[in-house]
PDB file of C-alpha atoms in Angstrom:
ATOM      1  CA  MET A 301      -3.644-130.172  37.862  1.00  0.00           C
ATOM      2  CA  SER A 302      -6.051-129.894  40.657  1.00  0.00           C
ATOM      3  CA  ARG A 303      -9.357-128.074  40.394  1.00  0.00           C
ATOM      4  CA  SER A 304      -8.172-125.307  42.728  1.00  0.00           C
ATOM      5  CA  GLU A 305      -5.045-124.648  40.656  1.00  0.00           C
ATOM      6  CA  ARG A 306      -7.122-124.442  37.462  1.00  0.00           C
ATOM      7  CA  ALA A 307      -9.495-121.923  39.081  1.00  0.00           C
ATOM      8  CA  ARG A 308      -6.542-119.797  40.187  1.00  0.00           C
ATOM      9  CA  GLU A 309      -5.160-119.669  36.595  1.00  0.00           C
ATOM     10  CA  ASP A 310      -8.576-118.562  35.241  1.00  0.00           C
ATOM     11  CA  VAL A 311      -8.677-115.703  37.751  1.00  0.00           C
ATOM     12  CA  ASP A 312      -5.155-114.581  36.789  1.00  0.00           C
ATOM     13  CA  ALA A 313      -6.091-114.600  33.062  1.00  0.00           C
ATOM     14  CA  ASP A 314      -9.213-112.490  33.672  1.00  0.00           C
ATOM     15  CA  SER A 315      -7.157-109.979  35.660  1.00  0.00           C
ATOM     16  CA  THR A 316      -4.617-109.677  32.843  1.00  0.00           C
ATOM     17  CA  LEU A 317      -7.384-109.039  30.276  1.00  0.00           C
ATOM     18  CA  ARG A 318      -8.909-106.330  32.489  1.00  0.00           C
ATOM     19  CA  ASP A 319      -5.532-104.621  32.858  1.00  0.00           C
ATOM     20  CA  ARG A 320      -5.017-104.600  29.085  1.00  0.00           C
ATOM     21  CA  ALA A 321      -8.495-103.164  28.484  1.00  0.00           C
ATOM     22  CA  GLN A 322      -7.832-100.397  30.976  1.00  0.00           C
ATOM     23  CA  LEU A 323      -4.546 -99.585  29.217  1.00  0.00           C
ATOM     24  CA  PHE A 324      -6.341 -99.394  25.855  1.00  0.00           C
ATOM     25  CA  LEU A 325      -8.996 -97.095  27.355  1.00  0.00           C
ATOM     26  CA  VAL A 326      -6.428 -94.785  28.935  1.00  0.00           C
ATOM     27  CA  GLY A 327      -4.488 -94.668  25.666  1.00  0.00           C
ATOM     28  CA  ALA A 328      -7.608 -93.825  23.654  1.00  0.00           C
ATOM     29  CA  LEU A 329      -8.567 -91.050  26.083  1.00  0.00           C
ATOM     30  CA  SER A 330      -5.028 -89.641  25.909  1.00  0.00           C
ATOM     31  CA  LEU A 331      -5.125 -89.596  22.091  1.00  0.00           C
ATOM     32  CA  ALA A 332      -8.514 -87.887  22.162  1.00  0.00           C
ATOM     33  CA  VAL A 333      -7.155 -85.173  24.456  1.00  0.00           C
ATOM     34  CA  VAL A 334      -4.122 -84.706  22.167  1.00  0.00           C
ATOM     35  CA  PHE A 335      -6.338 -84.415  19.060  1.00  0.00           C
ATOM     36  CA  VAL A 336      -8.622 -81.856  20.741  1.00  0.00           C
ATOM     37  CA  ALA A 337      -5.603 -79.788  21.827  1.00  0.00           C
ATOM     38  CA  LEU A 338      -4.111 -79.902  18.330  1.00  0.00           C
ATOM     39  CA  SER A 339      -7.455 -78.837  16.861  1.00  0.00           C
ATOM     40  CA  LEU A 340      -7.672 -75.851  19.210  1.00  0.00           C
ATOM     41  CA  ILE A 341      -4.104 -74.814  18.416  1.00  0.00           C
ATOM     42  CA  LEU A 342      -4.660 -75.044  14.654  1.00  0.00           C
ATOM     43  CA  ASN A 343      -7.959 -73.142  14.804  1.00  0.00           C
ATOM     44  CA  SER A 344      -6.367 -70.441  16.937  1.00  0.00           C
ATOM     45  CA  ALA A 345      -3.502 -70.078  14.465  1.00  0.00           C
ATOM     46  CA  ILE A 346      -5.883 -69.834  11.493  1.00  0.00           C
ATOM     47  CA  TYR A 347      -8.073 -67.285  13.284  1.00  0.00           C
ATOM     48  CA  THR A 348      -5.059 -65.179  14.247  1.00  0.00           C
ATOM     49  CA  GLU A 349      -3.771 -65.257  10.671  1.00  0.00           C
ATOM     50  CA  ASN A 350      -7.169 -64.168   9.341  1.00  0.00           C
ATOM     51  CA  LEU A 351      -7.295 -61.269  11.798  1.00  0.00           C
ATOM     52  CA  ALA A 352      -3.791 -60.204  10.874  1.00  0.00           C
ATOM     53  CA  THR A 353      -4.587 -60.399   7.167  1.00  0.00           C
ATOM     54  CA  ARG A 354      -7.808 -58.422   7.523  1.00  0.00           C
ATOM     55  CA  SER A 355      -6.063 -55.796   9.641  1.00  0.00           C
ATOM     56  CA  THR A 356      -3.277 -55.430   7.085  1.00  0.00           C
ATOM     57  CA  ASP A 357      -5.697 -55.202   4.158  1.00  0.00           C
ATOM     58  CA  ALA A 358      -7.767 -52.574   5.949  1.00  0.00           C
ATOM     59  CA  ALA A 359      -4.705 -50.522   6.783  1.00  0.00           C
ATOM     60  CA  GLY A 360      -3.410 -50.821   3.222  1.00  0.00           C
ATOM     61  CA  GLY A 361      -6.784 -49.814   1.797  1.00  0.00           C
ATOM     62  CA  ALA A 362      -7.025 -46.791   4.090  1.00  0.00           C
ATOM     63  CA  ALA A 363      -3.550 -45.624   3.073  1.00  0.00           C
ATOM     64  CA  ALA A 364      -4.433 -46.014  -0.619  1.00  0.00           C
ATOM     65  CA  LEU A 365      -7.624 -43.990  -0.206  1.00  0.00           C
ATOM     66  CA  GLU A 366      -5.745 -41.287   1.680  1.00  0.00           C
ATOM     67  CA  THR A 367      -3.227 -41.130  -1.154  1.00  0.00           C
ATOM     68  CA  ARG A 368      -6.043 -40.847  -3.698  1.00  0.00           C
ATOM     69  CA  ALA A 369      -7.580 -37.964  -1.711  1.00  0.00           C
ATOM     70  CA  ASP A 370      -4.194 -36.217  -1.596  1.00  0.00           C
ATOM     71  CA  VAL A 371      -3.849 -36.571  -5.368  1.00  0.00           C
ATOM     72  CA  GLU A 372      -7.356 -35.189  -5.954  1.00  0.00           C
ATOM     73  CA  ASP A 373      -6.615 -32.187  -3.719  1.00  0.00           C
ATOM     74  CA  GLY A 374      -3.305 -31.606  -5.473  1.00  0.00           C
ATOM     75  CA  VAL A 375      -4.816 -31.696  -8.968  1.00  0.00           C
ATOM     76  CA  ALA A 376      -7.681 -29.430  -7.853  1.00  0.00           C
ATOM     77  CA  GLY A 377      -5.123 -26.928  -6.547  1.00  0.00           C
ATOM     78  CA  LEU A 378      -3.247 -27.133  -9.833  1.00  0.00           C
ATOM     79  CA  ILE A 379      -6.443 -26.400 -11.797  1.00  0.00           C
ATOM     80  CA  GLU A 380      -7.243 -23.379  -9.619  1.00  0.00           C
ATOM     81  CA  TYR A 381      -3.684 -22.069  -9.933  1.00  0.00           C
ATOM     82  CA  GLU A 382      -3.608 -22.397 -13.721  1.00  0.00           C
ATOM     83  CA  ASN A 383      -7.019 -20.769 -14.153  1.00  0.00           C
ATOM     84  CA  ARG A 384      -6.105 -17.909 -11.848  1.00  0.00           C
ATOM     85  CA  ASN A 385      -2.653 -17.132 -13.250  1.00  0.00           C
ATOM     86  CA  ARG A 386      -2.882 -17.833 -16.980  1.00  0.00           C
ATOM     87  CA  ALA A 387      -4.789 -15.944 -19.646  1.00  0.00           C
ATOM     88  CA  SER A 388      -5.413 -19.165 -21.597  1.00  0.00           C
ATOM     89  CA  VAL A 389      -5.227 -22.915 -21.095  1.00  0.00           C
ATOM     90  CA  ASP A 390      -1.775 -24.475 -21.487  1.00  0.00           C
ATOM     91  CA  PRO A 391      -1.985 -28.305 -21.367  1.00  0.00           C
ATOM     92  CA  THR A 392       1.820 -28.644 -21.271  1.00  0.00           C
ATOM     93  CA  ALA A 393       1.920 -26.534 -18.105  1.00  0.00           C
ATOM     94  CA  VAL A 394      -0.674 -28.866 -16.574  1.00  0.00           C
ATOM     95  CA  GLU A 395       1.477 -31.852 -17.525  1.00  0.00           C
ATOM     96  CA  SER A 396       4.480 -30.235 -15.795  1.00  0.00           C
ATOM     97  CA  GLY A 397       2.364 -29.605 -12.704  1.00  0.00           C
ATOM     98  CA  VAL A 398       1.234 -33.247 -12.585  1.00  0.00           C
ATOM     99  CA  ARG A 399       4.861 -34.392 -12.883  1.00  0.00           C
ATOM    100  CA  GLU A 400       5.748 -32.195  -9.897  1.00  0.00           C
ATOM    101  CA  LEU A 401       2.825 -33.647  -7.956  1.00  0.00           C
ATOM    102  CA  ASP A 402       3.998 -37.157  -8.888  1.00  0.00           C
ATOM    103  CA  SER A 403       7.441 -36.369  -7.507  1.00  0.00           C
ATOM    104  CA  GLN A 404       6.092 -35.017  -4.218  1.00  0.00           C
ATOM    105  CA  VAL A 405       3.600 -37.840  -3.657  1.00  0.00           C
ATOM    106  CA  GLY A 406       6.122 -40.468  -4.727  1.00  0.00           C
ATOM    107  CA  ASN A 407       8.891 -39.185  -2.431  1.00  0.00           C
ATOM    108  CA  TYR A 408       6.544 -39.096   0.547  1.00  0.00           C
ATOM    109  CA  ASN A 409       5.248 -42.628   0.010  1.00  0.00           C
ATOM    110  CA  ILE A 410       8.591 -44.259  -0.797  1.00  0.00           C
ATOM    111  CA  ARG A 411       9.716 -43.476   2.772  1.00  0.00           C
ATOM    112  CA  ASN A 412       6.762 -45.552   3.955  1.00  0.00           C
ATOM    113  CA  GLY A 413       7.554 -48.522   1.736  1.00  0.00           C
ATOM    114  CA  ARG A 414       5.027 -47.675  -0.988  1.00  0.00           C
ATOM    115  CA  VAL A 415       5.495 -46.956  -4.688  1.00  0.00           C
ATOM    116  CA  VAL A 416       3.053 -44.350  -6.003  1.00  0.00           C
ATOM    117  CA  ASN A 417       2.905 -42.840  -9.479  1.00  0.00           C
ATOM    118  CA  VAL A 418       0.662 -40.061 -10.818  1.00  0.00           C
ATOM    119  CA  SER A 419       0.428 -39.155 -14.510  1.00  0.00           C
ATOM    120  CA  LEU A 420      -1.964 -37.619 -17.002  1.00  0.00           C
ATOM    121  CA  ALA A 421      -4.388 -40.151 -18.483  1.00  0.00           C
ATOM    122  CA  GLY A 422      -3.157 -39.974 -22.072  1.00  0.00           C
ATOM    123  CA  ASP A 423      -1.664 -37.003 -23.883  1.00  0.00           C
ATOM    124  CA  PRO A 424      -2.177 -33.520 -22.376  1.00  0.00           C
ATOM    125  CA  ASP A 425      -4.767 -32.394 -24.922  1.00  0.00           C
ATOM    126  CA  ALA A 426      -6.953 -35.420 -24.163  1.00  0.00           C
ATOM    127  CA  ALA A 427      -6.463 -35.401 -20.384  1.00  0.00           C
ATOM    128  CA  VAL A 428      -7.153 -31.668 -19.957  1.00  0.00           C
ATOM    129  CA  ASP A 429     -10.814 -30.753 -20.466  1.00  0.00           C
ATOM    130  CA  VAL A 430     -11.210 -27.101 -21.498  1.00  0.00           C
ATOM    131  CA  GLY A 431     -14.255 -25.119 -20.373  1.00  0.00           C
ATOM    132  CA  THR A 432     -15.425 -21.505 -20.243  1.00  0.00           C
ATOM    133  CA  ALA A 433     -15.575 -19.131 -17.296  1.00  0.00           C
ATOM    134  CA  VAL A 434     -17.693 -15.975 -16.934  1.00  0.00           C
ATOM    135  CA  ALA A 435     -17.148 -13.404 -14.188  1.00  0.00           C
ATOM    136  CA  GLN A 436     -18.735  -9.989 -13.669  1.00  0.00           C
ATOM    137  CA  SER A 437     -17.356  -7.206 -11.520  1.00  0.00           C
ATOM    138  CA  ASP A 438     -19.558  -5.290  -9.096  1.00  0.00           C
ATOM    139  CA  GLY A 439     -22.780  -3.791 -10.444  1.00  0.00           C
ATOM    140  CA  PRO A 440     -26.263  -4.725 -11.695  1.00  0.00           C
ATOM    141  CA  PHE A 441     -26.630  -8.014 -13.546  1.00  0.00           C
ATOM    142  CA  VAL A 442     -28.113  -6.294 -16.625  1.00  0.00           C
ATOM    143  CA  ALA A 443     -27.082  -7.008 -20.190  1.00  0.00           C
ATOM    144  CA  ALA A 444     -24.258  -4.743 -21.367  1.00  0.00           C
ATOM    145  CA  ASP A 445     -25.681  -3.320 -24.582  1.00  0.00           C
ATOM    146  CA  GLU A 446     -26.970   0.069 -25.735  1.00  0.00           C
ATOM    147  CA  ASP A 447     -30.385  -0.630 -24.228  1.00  0.00           C
ATOM    148  CA  PRO A 448     -29.633  -2.683 -21.097  1.00  0.00           C
ATOM    149  CA  GLY A 449     -32.182  -5.441 -20.761  1.00  0.00           C
ATOM    150  CA  THR A 450     -33.524  -6.611 -17.462  1.00  0.00           C
ATOM    151  CA  ASP A 451     -34.588 -10.013 -18.868  1.00  0.00           C
ATOM    152  CA  TRP A 452     -31.900 -11.706 -20.942  1.00  0.00           C
ATOM    153  CA  THR A 453     -30.292 -15.051 -21.719  1.00  0.00           C
ATOM    154  CA  VAL A 454     -26.927 -15.504 -20.024  1.00  0.00           C
ATOM    155  CA  ALA A 455     -25.933 -18.805 -21.666  1.00  0.00           C
ATOM    156  CA  SER A 456     -27.539 -21.465 -23.874  1.00  0.00           C
ATOM    157  CA  ASP A 457     -27.149 -25.244 -24.214  1.00  0.00           C
ATOM    158  CA  VAL A 458     -24.989 -25.334 -21.098  1.00  0.00           C
ATOM    159  CA  ASP A 459     -23.451 -28.676 -20.213  1.00  0.00           C
ATOM    160  CA  GLY A 460     -21.411 -29.127 -17.052  1.00  0.00           C
ATOM    161  CA  LEU A 461     -22.386 -26.012 -15.101  1.00  0.00           C
ATOM    162  CA  ARG A 462     -20.381 -25.566 -11.900  1.00  0.00           C
ATOM    163  CA  ALA A 463     -19.164 -22.948  -9.405  1.00  0.00           C
ATOM    164  CA  PHE A 464     -22.152 -20.668 -10.110  1.00  0.00           C
ATOM    165  CA  GLU A 465     -21.871 -18.045  -7.369  1.00  0.00           C
ATOM    166  CA  GLN A 466     -23.854 -14.817  -7.022  1.00  0.00           C
ATOM    167  CA  ARG A 467     -22.468 -12.413  -4.429  1.00  0.00           C
ATOM    168  CA  VAL A 468     -25.343 -10.000  -3.905  1.00  0.00           C
ATOM    169  CA  ARG A 469     -25.859  -6.865  -1.840  1.00  0.00           C
ATOM    170  CA  ILE A 470     -28.941  -7.295   0.317  1.00  0.00           C
ATOM    171  CA  ASP A 471     -30.223  -3.738   0.052  1.00  0.00           C
ATOM    172  CA  SER A 472     -30.267  -3.994  -3.767  1.00  0.00           C
ATOM    173  CA  LEU A 473     -32.895  -6.742  -3.742  1.00  0.00           C
ATOM    174  CA  ALA A 474     -36.648  -6.309  -4.137  1.00  0.00           C
ATOM    175  CA  SER A 475     -38.921  -7.293  -1.279  1.00  0.00           C
ATOM    176  CA  ASP A 476     -41.746  -8.917  -3.271  1.00  0.00           C
ATOM    177  CA  SER A 477     -41.739 -11.919  -5.596  1.00  0.00           C
ATOM    178  CA  GLU A 478     -43.173 -10.072  -8.621  1.00  0.00           C
ATOM    179  CA  ASP A 479     -40.230  -7.664  -8.870  1.00  0.00           C
ATOM    180  CA  ALA A 480     -37.547  -9.935  -7.470  1.00  0.00           C
ATOM    181  CA  PHE A 481     -34.363 -10.764  -9.336  1.00  0.00           C
ATOM    182  CA  ALA A 482     -34.456 -14.362 -10.580  1.00  0.00           C
ATOM    183  CA  THR A 483     -32.264 -16.873 -12.390  1.00  0.00           C
ATOM    184  CA  GLU A 484     -34.073 -19.341 -14.638  1.00  0.00           C
ATOM    185  CA  PHE A 485     -32.755 -22.791 -15.547  1.00  0.00           C
ATOM    186  CA  ASP A 486     -34.577 -24.434 -18.478  1.00  0.00           C
ATOM    187  CA  ASP A 487     -33.563 -28.008 -19.365  1.00  0.00           C
ATOM    188  CA  GLY A 488     -36.059 -28.279 -22.222  1.00  0.00           C
ATOM    189  CA  SER A 489     -38.758 -29.976 -20.177  1.00  0.00           C
ATOM    190  CA  ASP A 490     -38.685 -28.356 -16.732  1.00  0.00           C
ATOM    191  CA  VAL A 491     -37.972 -24.794 -15.620  1.00  0.00           C
ATOM    192  CA  HIS A 492     -36.610 -23.844 -12.207  1.00  0.00           C
ATOM    193  CA  GLU A 493     -36.710 -20.158 -11.258  1.00  0.00           C
ATOM    194  CA  VAL A 494     -34.515 -19.055  -8.354  1.00  0.00           C
ATOM    195  CA  ARG A 495     -35.620 -15.726  -6.830  1.00  0.00           C
ATOM    196  CA  LEU A 496     -33.634 -13.642  -4.324  1.00  0.00           C
ATOM    197  CA  LEU A 497     -35.666 -11.381  -2.035  1.00  0.00           C
ATOM    198  CA  ARG A 498     -34.919  -8.977   0.787  1.00  0.00           C
ATOM    199  CA  VAL A 499     -36.897  -9.597   3.958  1.00  0.00           C
ATOM    200  CA  GLY A 500     -36.895  -6.752   6.452  1.00  0.00           C
ATOM    201  CA  ASP A 501     -33.687  -4.747   6.488  1.00  0.00           C
ATOM    202  CA  ASP A 502     -30.934  -7.322   6.354  1.00  0.00           C
ATOM    203  CA  ASP A 503     -32.392 -10.807   5.670  1.00  0.00           C
ATOM    204  CA  LEU A 504     -32.269 -12.766   2.430  1.00  0.00           C
ATOM    205  CA  ARG A 505     -34.758 -15.391   1.315  1.00  0.00           C
ATOM    206  CA  VAL A 506     -34.361 -17.765  -1.619  1.00  0.00           C
ATOM    207  CA  GLU A 507     -37.490 -19.003  -3.402  1.00  0.00           C
ATOM    208  CA  VAL A 508     -37.337 -21.735  -6.024  1.00  0.00           C
ATOM    209  CA  ASP A 509     -40.286 -22.303  -8.359  1.00  0.00           C
ATOM    210  CA  GLY A 510     -40.194 -25.733  -9.981  1.00  0.00           C
ATOM    211  CA  PRO A 511     -42.501 -28.395 -11.439  1.00  0.00           C
ATOM    212  CA  SER A 512     -43.522 -29.516  -7.943  1.00  0.00           C
ATOM    213  CA  GLY A 513     -44.253 -26.036  -6.599  1.00  0.00           C
ATOM    214  CA  THR A 514     -42.359 -23.388  -4.634  1.00  0.00           C
ATOM    215  CA  GLU A 515     -39.674 -24.157  -2.075  1.00  0.00           C
ATOM    216  CA  GLN A 516     -37.866 -21.745   0.208  1.00  0.00           C
ATOM    217  CA  CYS A 517     -34.594 -21.649   2.058  1.00  0.00           C
ATOM    218  CA  ALA A 518     -34.338 -20.549   5.643  1.00  0.00           C
ATOM    219  CA  LEU A 519     -33.796 -16.842   6.114  1.00  0.00           C
ATOM    220  CA  TYR A 520     -30.193 -15.721   6.133  1.00  0.00           C
ATOM    221  CA  ASP A 521     -29.854 -13.315   9.064  1.00  0.00           C
ATOM    222  CA  GLY A 522     -26.096 -13.133   9.516  1.00  0.00           C
ATOM    223  CA  ALA A 523     -25.725  -9.681   7.975  1.00  0.00           C
ATOM    224  CA  SER A 524     -25.187  -6.740  10.279  1.00  0.00           C
ATOM    225  CA  ALA A 525     -26.196  -3.980   7.842  1.00  0.00           C
ATOM    226  CA  THR A 526     -28.237  -3.500   4.675  1.00  0.00           C
ATOM    227  CA  ASP A 527     -25.124  -3.037   2.529  1.00  0.00           C
ATOM    228  CA  GLU A 528     -23.728  -6.440   3.488  1.00  0.00           C
ATOM    229  CA  TYR A 529     -23.001  -8.976   0.728  1.00  0.00           C
ATOM    230  CA  VAL A 530     -24.190 -12.573   0.800  1.00  0.00           C
ATOM    231  CA  THR A 531     -22.949 -15.343  -1.493  1.00  0.00           C
ATOM    232  CA  VAL A 532     -25.565 -17.599  -3.049  1.00  0.00           C
ATOM    233  CA  ASP A 533     -23.840 -20.686  -4.478  1.00  0.00           C
ATOM    234  CA  LEU A 534     -26.405 -22.092  -6.873  1.00  0.00           C
ATOM    235  CA  THR A 535     -24.590 -25.279  -7.866  1.00  0.00           C
ATOM    236  CA  SER A 536     -23.369 -26.123  -4.358  1.00  0.00           C
ATOM    237  CA  ALA A 537     -26.814 -25.307  -2.897  1.00  0.00           C
ATOM    238  CA  THR A 538     -25.658 -22.959  -0.147  1.00  0.00           C
ATOM    239  CA  VAL A 539     -26.626 -19.467   0.997  1.00  0.00           C
ATOM    240  CA  GLY A 540     -24.077 -17.643   3.108  1.00  0.00           C
ATOM    241  CA  GLY A 541     -22.274 -20.951   3.519  1.00  0.00           C
ATOM    242  CA  GLU A 542     -25.365 -22.692   4.921  1.00  0.00           C
ATOM    243  CA  PRO A 543     -27.163 -25.553   3.061  1.00  0.00           C
ATOM    244  CA  CYS A 544     -30.186 -24.606   0.954  1.00  0.00           C
ATOM    245  CA  PRO A 545     -32.070 -27.803  -0.030  1.00  0.00           C
ATOM    246  CA  ALA A 546     -34.369 -25.870  -2.383  1.00  0.00           C
ATOM    247  CA  LEU A 547     -31.393 -25.418  -4.750  1.00  0.00           C
ATOM    248  CA  GLU A 548     -30.701 -29.158  -5.037  1.00  0.00           C
ATOM    249  CA  PHE A 549     -32.391 -29.592  -8.409  1.00  0.00           C
ATOM    250  CA  PHE A 550     -29.416 -29.710 -10.774  1.00  0.00           C
ATOM    251  CA  GLU A 551     -29.018 -32.912 -12.774  1.00  0.00           C
ATOM    252  CA  GLU A 552     -25.579 -33.944 -13.956  1.00  0.00           C
ATOM    253  CA  SER A 553     -26.787 -35.112 -17.381  1.00  0.00           C
ATOM    254  CA  ALA A 554     -29.080 -32.120 -18.074  1.00  0.00           C
ATOM    255  CA  THR A 555     -28.359 -29.276 -20.506  1.00  0.00           C
ATOM    256  CA  TYR A 556     -29.632 -25.851 -19.443  1.00  0.00           C
ATOM    257  CA  ASP A 557     -30.524 -22.470 -20.887  1.00  0.00           C
ATOM    258  CA  ILE A 558     -29.751 -19.865 -18.211  1.00  0.00           C
ATOM    259  CA  SER A 559     -31.592 -16.537 -18.076  1.00  0.00           C
ATOM    260  CA  TYR A 560     -31.818 -13.544 -15.757  1.00  0.00           C
ATOM    261  CA  VAL A 561     -35.180 -11.945 -14.911  1.00  0.00           C
ATOM    262  CA  ASN A 562     -35.436  -8.448 -13.372  1.00  0.00           C
ATOM    263  CA  SER A 563     -31.663  -8.216 -13.444  1.00  0.00           C
ATOM    264  CA  ASP A 564     -31.795  -4.541 -12.450  1.00  0.00           C
ATOM    265  CA  GLN A 565     -33.134  -5.644  -9.031  1.00  0.00           C
ATOM    266  CA  VAL A 566     -29.759  -6.893  -7.832  1.00  0.00           C
ATOM    267  CA  SER A 567     -26.235  -5.567  -7.486  1.00  0.00           C
ATOM    268  CA  GLY A 568     -23.057  -7.516  -6.875  1.00  0.00           C
ATOM    269  CA  THR A 569     -20.905 -10.000  -8.733  1.00  0.00           C
ATOM    270  CA  TYR A 570     -21.448 -13.391 -10.311  1.00  0.00           C
ATOM    271  CA  ARG A 571     -19.311 -16.064 -11.862  1.00  0.00           C
ATOM    272  CA  PHE A 572     -19.717 -19.570 -13.246  1.00  0.00           C
ATOM    273  CA  VAL A 573     -17.878 -22.204 -15.254  1.00  0.00           C
ATOM    274  CA  ILE A 574     -19.304 -24.441 -17.978  1.00  0.00           C
ATOM    275  CA  ASN A 575     -17.904 -27.373 -19.867  1.00  0.00           C
ATOM    276  CA  GLU A 576     -19.771 -26.687 -23.099  1.00  0.00           C
ATOM    277  CA  GLY A 577     -22.328 -24.135 -24.247  1.00  0.00           C
ATOM    278  CA  SER A 578     -22.873 -20.730 -25.807  1.00  0.00           C
ATOM    279  CA  ILE A 579     -22.239 -17.538 -23.793  1.00  0.00           C
ATOM    280  CA  ASP A 580     -24.396 -14.503 -24.624  1.00  0.00           C
ATOM    281  CA  GLU A 581     -22.345 -11.593 -26.008  1.00  0.00           C
ATOM    282  CA  SER A 582     -24.372  -9.136 -23.895  1.00  0.00           C
ATOM    283  CA  GLY A 583     -22.665 -10.429 -20.767  1.00  0.00           C
ATOM    284  CA  PRO A 584     -19.049 -10.271 -19.556  1.00  0.00           C
ATOM    285  CA  ASP A 585     -16.321 -11.539 -21.854  1.00  0.00           C
ATOM    286  CA  PRO A 586     -15.784 -15.285 -21.381  1.00  0.00           C
ATOM    287  CA  LYS A 587     -12.410 -16.894 -20.738  1.00  0.00           C
ATOM    288  CA  ASP A 588     -11.130 -20.359 -21.577  1.00  0.00           C
ATOM    289  CA  VAL A 589     -10.253 -22.283 -18.415  1.00  0.00           C
ATOM    290  CA  ILE A 590      -9.396 -25.797 -17.323  1.00  0.00           C
ATOM    291  CA  TYR A 591     -12.665 -27.532 -16.534  1.00  0.00           C
ATOM    292  CA  ALA A 592     -11.316 -30.938 -15.525  1.00  0.00           C
ATOM    293  CA  VAL A 593      -8.128 -32.987 -15.523  1.00  0.00           C
ATOM    294  CA  THR A 594      -7.983 -36.787 -15.713  1.00  0.00           C
ATOM    295  CA  VAL A 595      -5.022 -38.564 -14.121  1.00  0.00           C
ATOM    296  CA  GLU A 596      -3.956 -42.141 -13.542  1.00  0.00           C
ATOM    297  CA  LEU A 597      -2.890 -43.272 -10.073  1.00  0.00           C
ATOM    298  CA  THR A 598      -0.931 -46.443  -9.312  1.00  0.00           C
ATOM    299  CA  TYR A 599      -0.274 -47.505  -5.728  1.00  0.00           C
ATOM    300  CA  TYR A 600       1.855 -50.514  -4.773  1.00  0.00           C
ATOM    301  CA  SER A 601       2.690 -51.701  -1.259  1.00  0.00           C
ATOM    302  CA  ALA A 602       3.510 -54.972   0.456  1.00  0.00           C
ATOM    303  CA  ASP A 603      -0.194 -55.443   1.198  1.00  0.00           C
ATOM    304  CA  LEU A 604      -2.052 -53.912  -1.741  1.00  0.00           C
ATOM    305  CA  ASP A 605      -1.853 -53.134  -5.457  1.00  0.00           C
ATOM    306  CA  TYR A 606      -4.231 -50.353  -6.523  1.00  0.00           C
ATOM    307  CA  GLU A 607      -4.688 -48.701  -9.924  1.00  0.00           C
ATOM    308  CA  THR A 608      -7.386 -46.193 -10.872  1.00  0.00           C
ATOM    309  CA  THR A 609      -8.298 -43.287 -13.152  1.00  0.00           C
ATOM    310  CA  ILE A 610      -9.386 -40.065 -11.426  1.00  0.00           C
ATOM    311  CA  ARG A 611     -11.287 -37.171 -13.025  1.00  0.00           C
ATOM    312  CA  VAL A 612     -10.931 -33.950 -11.032  1.00  0.00           C
ATOM    313  CA  ALA A 613     -13.469 -31.151 -11.695  1.00  0.00           C
ATOM    314  CA  PRO A 614     -13.575 -28.804  -8.674  1.00  0.00           C
ATOM    315  CA  GLY A 615     -16.995 -27.348  -7.945  1.00  0.00           C
ATOM    316  CA  GLU A 616     -18.923 -29.642 -10.258  1.00  0.00           C
ATOM    317  CA  PRO A 617     -22.273 -30.704  -8.743  1.00  0.00           C
ATOM    318  CA  ASP A 618     -21.949 -34.119  -7.032  1.00  0.00           C
ATOM    319  CA  ALA A 619     -18.223 -34.094  -7.717  1.00  0.00           C
TER     320      ALA A 619
END
C-alpha cells in the first residue's frame, strides 16, 4: 500500500470516530432533556396532589366545625327550653331531646355523604349538670323579710355563676357613689364592688371598685326617658348590650360570696344561675335548672374522622 493510500485510510478512521462521538453527545443530551421533563412532570403531579389533599382536609375540617357549632346551638336551645317549660329538671327529657337532635343532624349530614352521631356523654344523670336559678320580679332588690335589709347576702360559696342580669330603672338609682346600689363579689381574697349610678336624667354609669382601683364604663345614653330600663349583664360584661370592660373580672375557678349594698336604691328585676352554692332565704325562691349538658359528637366523612366531647353551658363566662 502506498503512502497516499495509508494517509487516506487514517483520515477516514478519524472521521468515523468523530461521527460516533457526536452521536454519543446527541444521545446524552436527549436523555438529559427526557430526565428533566420527567422530573418536572413528577414534581407537578406531587404538588397538585398535595394541594388537592390540603384543600380536601380544609373543607372537611370546616364542615366538621360547622357541625359542632350546630350541635352546640341545638343543645343550648334544648337547655333553655327545658328550664323555661319545666318546674324541675328531668334528665330523661333531656336525653329524648338529644336523640331528636341526633336524628335531625344525622339526616341532614347523610345527604352530604357524612355520618354524624350525637349522644349524651354517659347516663343522663351524669351528663346533665343541675344548677340553681334565682329570678326576682319587678321591685326593689331588698331582702324579703319582716325588716327589709338594704345590705344583705344574696348567695354564698357560689361556683359557676352565669347569666347574672340586672334590669334596672334609671330613675330609681342614686346619683352619688356613697348612696349608690352596689353588688359585691368576694372570692375570699379580693372584693369587687359594682355600683350603678344615675348621671343626669337618663344616663347610667357603672363603677367597679377592685384591688387595682376604680374603673368605669362609658355612659349609657340610649334611654329616652327617666323611667327607661337598662340591662346590666354582669357576667357577660355588657351594659345595654354594649361591652363594659370594667366588669371583666370574673374568674372561672373562683368561688364568690355575692351581696347587695343599698338595695333600696334600685328598682327592677334580676336573675342569675349558679352551678353550686347556697342561696339566701331572704331572696326569691330558687329553682333547680339545667346548668350544663355534656354530649359526645362523632363525625365521619370520606376526608375526615372527628370525635369529641362537648360541654354546653349557655351564658357561662368564657363559655
